[in-house]
């Protein structure tokens, strides 16, 4: 289970998105549970911006972020130093084999993680194991197949088709959002609540940010490596897809919506 391929990698164009994420834009559904002296584990924390936000809210609690990449953990540690948070720490960890006793945490959180795992149900079961009885496992994942955009562009359709085929080759699920409830119900929680929210990019500033982010990610992140490794496309194709995102970003009525499904699962 350690052979999962993270299809985006940690290129700057990817981290630009990850470091943008906060409680407000990516974990609002969990906000009301961030009270008291809770112990929170953030699985797949990336560069740690949501994790740091959790630590700010849980000033009387403790927050630990883990990720498989030592490089990204170093970035999270560096980012957290700015805030001098004594209750926030980061470490390397394996999602499938969390190095904690049963019932250790009050909250276990994972954002945009399960879409990158070949066995998401086993990962959720492991999160359930380390959360206390009555505690919460909070999950949020996007659904690529539910993304919508305007104006229409056949090259953006090609991008979506290519992304779906590439993730399929890696035995992971790009449309994770729609399966999140099913996966959580297979992990034997006492209750599972479902909600949804979106990221929406429609202003000139947000269009440029999102469009350029993907234009670069297609060319420079692990995305392109996976396309070539699986024989799914050529450099000319990637050039066309990058150009399509920049073209979309320049449209005065351009619109892009990214849907997410959210789970509050109580042990």
Tab-separated table of C-alpha atoms in Angstrom, residues 55-234:
chain	number	residue	atom	x	y	z
A	55	UNK	CA	-3.586	25.232	15.724
A	56	UNK	CA	-4.590	28.883	15.880
A	57	UNK	CA	-8.184	27.897	16.613
A	58	UNK	CA	-7.279	25.139	19.087
A	59	UNK	CA	-5.034	27.274	21.259
A	60	UNK	CA	-5.646	24.994	24.250
A	61	UNK	CA	-5.327	21.801	22.237
A	62	UNK	CA	-2.632	20.144	20.153
A	63	UNK	CA	-2.348	19.765	16.391
A	64	UNK	CA	-0.065	17.386	14.500
A	65	UNK	CA	0.292	17.356	10.723
A	66	UNK	CA	1.769	14.344	8.942
A	67	UNK	CA	2.747	13.711	5.335
A	68	UNK	CA	4.760	11.079	3.480
A	69	UNK	CA	7.174	13.628	1.996
A	70	UNK	CA	10.070	14.792	4.146
A	71	UNK	CA	10.550	17.724	1.743
A	72	UNK	CA	7.000	18.951	2.266
A	73	UNK	CA	7.204	18.462	6.040
A	74	UNK	CA	10.251	20.730	6.059
A	75	UNK	CA	8.211	23.392	4.250
A	76	UNK	CA	5.390	23.023	6.792
A	77	UNK	CA	7.816	23.342	9.699
A	78	UNK	CA	9.306	26.472	8.154
A	79	UNK	CA	5.857	28.007	7.602
A	80	UNK	CA	4.774	27.302	11.184
A	81	UNK	CA	7.817	29.057	12.650
A	82	UNK	CA	6.371	32.415	11.623
A	83	UNK	CA	3.482	31.961	14.057
A	84	UNK	CA	5.462	30.540	16.998
A	85	UNK	CA	2.706	28.060	17.813
A	86	UNK	CA	3.687	25.827	20.701
A	87	UNK	CA	0.723	23.502	20.039
A	88	UNK	CA	1.529	22.736	16.370
A	89	UNK	CA	3.981	20.120	15.109
A	90	UNK	CA	4.720	18.179	11.920
A	91	UNK	CA	6.180	14.760	11.180
A	92	UNK	CA	6.503	12.145	8.452
A	93	UNK	CA	3.757	9.536	8.564
A	94	UNK	CA	2.125	6.703	6.616
A	95	UNK	CA	-1.612	7.065	6.050
A	96	UNK	CA	-2.144	3.306	6.062
A	97	UNK	CA	-0.079	2.715	9.204
A	98	UNK	CA	-0.502	5.639	11.593
A	99	UNK	CA	2.101	5.457	14.330
A	100	UNK	CA	-0.320	6.061	17.220
A	101	UNK	CA	-2.213	4.019	19.765
A	102	UNK	CA	-5.932	3.411	19.399
A	103	UNK	CA	-8.197	6.287	20.530
A	104	UNK	CA	-5.414	8.898	20.577
A	105	UNK	CA	-7.099	11.893	18.888
A	106	UNK	CA	-10.357	13.802	19.178
A	107	UNK	CA	-10.332	14.778	15.502
A	108	UNK	CA	-8.608	13.254	12.479
A	109	UNK	CA	-8.736	15.406	9.354
A	110	UNK	CA	-7.814	14.678	5.731
A	111	UNK	CA	-8.228	17.173	2.885
A	112	UNK	CA	-7.846	16.162	-0.759
A	113	UNK	CA	-6.081	12.964	0.269
A	114	UNK	CA	-8.290	10.013	-0.574
A	115	UNK	CA	-8.359	10.796	-4.307
A	116	UNK	CA	-4.647	9.957	-4.336
A	117	UNK	CA	-4.866	6.610	-2.519
A	118	UNK	CA	-5.302	3.167	-4.065
A	119	UNK	CA	-7.147	1.914	-0.970
A	120	UNK	CA	-9.116	4.802	0.540
A	121	UNK	CA	-11.346	2.589	2.702
A	122	UNK	CA	-8.351	1.088	4.508
A	123	UNK	CA	-6.994	4.580	5.091
A	124	UNK	CA	-10.305	5.696	6.590
A	125	UNK	CA	-10.392	2.628	8.837
A	126	UNK	CA	-6.921	3.506	10.085
A	127	UNK	CA	-8.048	7.067	10.821
A	128	UNK	CA	-11.029	5.661	12.711
A	129	UNK	CA	-8.716	3.468	14.766
A	130	UNK	CA	-6.716	6.383	16.139
A	131	UNK	CA	-9.693	8.626	16.931
A	132	UNK	CA	-11.368	8.261	20.343
A	133	UNK	CA	-14.924	6.927	20.784
A	134	UNK	CA	-17.223	9.848	20.020
A	135	UNK	CA	-14.436	11.567	18.116
A	136	UNK	CA	-14.566	12.780	14.530
A	137	UNK	CA	-12.956	11.758	11.276
A	138	UNK	CA	-13.368	14.724	8.904
A	139	UNK	CA	-12.831	14.138	5.171
A	140	UNK	CA	-13.071	16.470	2.195
A	141	UNK	CA	-12.326	15.584	-1.413
A	142	UNK	CA	-12.961	17.124	-4.792
A	143	UNK	CA	-14.786	15.419	-7.639
A	144	UNK	CA	-13.076	16.047	-10.970
A	145	UNK	CA	-15.960	14.630	-12.951
A	146	UNK	CA	-18.260	17.208	-11.360
A	147	UNK	CA	-16.151	20.211	-12.356
A	148	UNK	CA	-17.831	22.661	-14.721
A	149	UNK	CA	-16.492	25.594	-16.675
A	150	UNK	CA	-17.453	28.150	-19.262
A	151	UNK	CA	-16.918	29.074	-22.018
A	152	UNK	CA	-16.776	25.606	-23.519
A	153	UNK	CA	-13.429	24.512	-24.920
A	154	UNK	CA	-12.785	21.102	-26.442
A	155	UNK	CA	-9.181	21.252	-25.191
A	156	UNK	CA	-10.389	21.535	-21.589
A	157	UNK	CA	-12.578	18.512	-22.291
A	158	UNK	CA	-9.416	16.764	-23.477
A	159	UNK	CA	-7.656	17.802	-20.252
A	160	UNK	CA	-10.398	16.236	-18.145
A	161	UNK	CA	-10.392	13.051	-20.211
A	162	UNK	CA	-6.610	12.823	-19.916
A	163	UNK	CA	-6.678	13.386	-16.153
A	164	UNK	CA	-9.310	10.678	-15.690
A	165	UNK	CA	-7.328	8.179	-17.782
A	166	UNK	CA	-4.049	9.005	-16.037
A	167	UNK	CA	-5.462	8.592	-12.532
A	168	UNK	CA	-7.140	5.390	-13.656
A	169	UNK	CA	-3.760	4.045	-14.736
A	170	UNK	CA	-2.523	4.764	-11.202
A	171	UNK	CA	-5.543	2.959	-9.679
A	172	UNK	CA	-6.810	6.057	-7.890
A	173	UNK	CA	-10.167	7.829	-8.210
A	174	UNK	CA	-10.283	11.345	-9.620
A	175	UNK	CA	-14.023	11.502	-8.859
A	176	UNK	CA	-13.422	10.735	-5.177
A	177	UNK	CA	-16.032	13.186	-3.923
A	178	UNK	CA	-18.996	11.148	-5.098
A	179	UNK	CA	-17.638	8.004	-3.410
A	180	UNK	CA	-16.667	9.600	-0.095
A	181	UNK	CA	-19.930	8.739	1.677
A	182	UNK	CA	-19.768	5.122	0.512
A	183	UNK	CA	-16.151	4.770	1.601
A	184	UNK	CA	-16.873	6.228	5.043
A	185	UNK	CA	-19.898	3.989	5.609
A	186	UNK	CA	-17.664	0.948	5.025
A	187	UNK	CA	-15.494	1.932	8.015
A	188	UNK	CA	-18.113	1.178	10.731
A	189	UNK	CA	-18.689	4.639	12.212
A	190	UNK	CA	-21.643	5.259	14.514
A	191	UNK	CA	-22.809	8.058	12.190
A	192	UNK	CA	-21.745	9.695	8.945
A	193	UNK	CA	-22.912	13.172	7.929
A	194	UNK	CA	-22.444	14.515	4.407
A	195	UNK	CA	-22.230	18.069	3.111
A	196	UNK	CA	-20.770	19.790	0.080
A	197	UNK	CA	-19.113	23.053	-0.924
A	198	UNK	CA	-17.278	24.501	-3.890
A	199	UNK	CA	-14.314	26.522	-5.007
A	200	UNK	CA	-15.436	29.057	-7.596
A	201	UNK	CA	-13.121	31.036	-9.872
A	202	UNK	CA	-14.840	33.818	-11.814
A	203	UNK	CA	-13.130	37.143	-11.120
A	204	UNK	CA	-10.231	38.313	-13.315
A	205	UNK	CA	-7.808	37.724	-10.431
A	206	UNK	CA	-9.030	34.243	-9.519
A	207	UNK	CA	-9.253	33.188	-13.172
A	208	UNK	CA	-5.646	34.188	-13.760
A	209	UNK	CA	-4.544	32.402	-10.590
A	210	UNK	CA	-6.378	29.147	-11.334
A	211	UNK	CA	-5.679	29.163	-15.061
A	212	UNK	CA	-1.956	29.818	-14.730
A	213	UNK	CA	-1.688	27.310	-11.895
A	214	UNK	CA	-3.020	24.533	-14.127
A	215	UNK	CA	-1.160	25.725	-17.207
A	216	UNK	CA	2.096	25.287	-15.286
A	217	UNK	CA	1.042	22.127	-13.463
A	218	UNK	CA	0.300	20.363	-16.747
A	219	UNK	CA	3.812	21.095	-17.977
A	220	UNK	CA	6.051	21.041	-14.924
A	221	UNK	CA	4.574	18.854	-12.188
A	222	UNK	CA	4.491	15.083	-11.847
A	223	UNK	CA	1.338	15.275	-13.982
A	224	UNK	CA	3.423	15.429	-17.165
A	225	UNK	CA	5.736	12.650	-15.958
A	226	UNK	CA	2.738	10.371	-15.487
A	227	UNK	CA	1.313	11.218	-18.904
A	228	UNK	CA	4.560	10.264	-20.597
A	229	UNK	CA	5.161	7.195	-18.401
A	230	UNK	CA	1.756	5.758	-19.298
A	231	UNK	CA	2.019	6.743	-22.960
A	232	UNK	CA	-1.132	8.845	-22.780
A	233	UNK	CA	0.021	11.928	-24.636
A	234	UNK	CA	2.739	13.985	-26.255
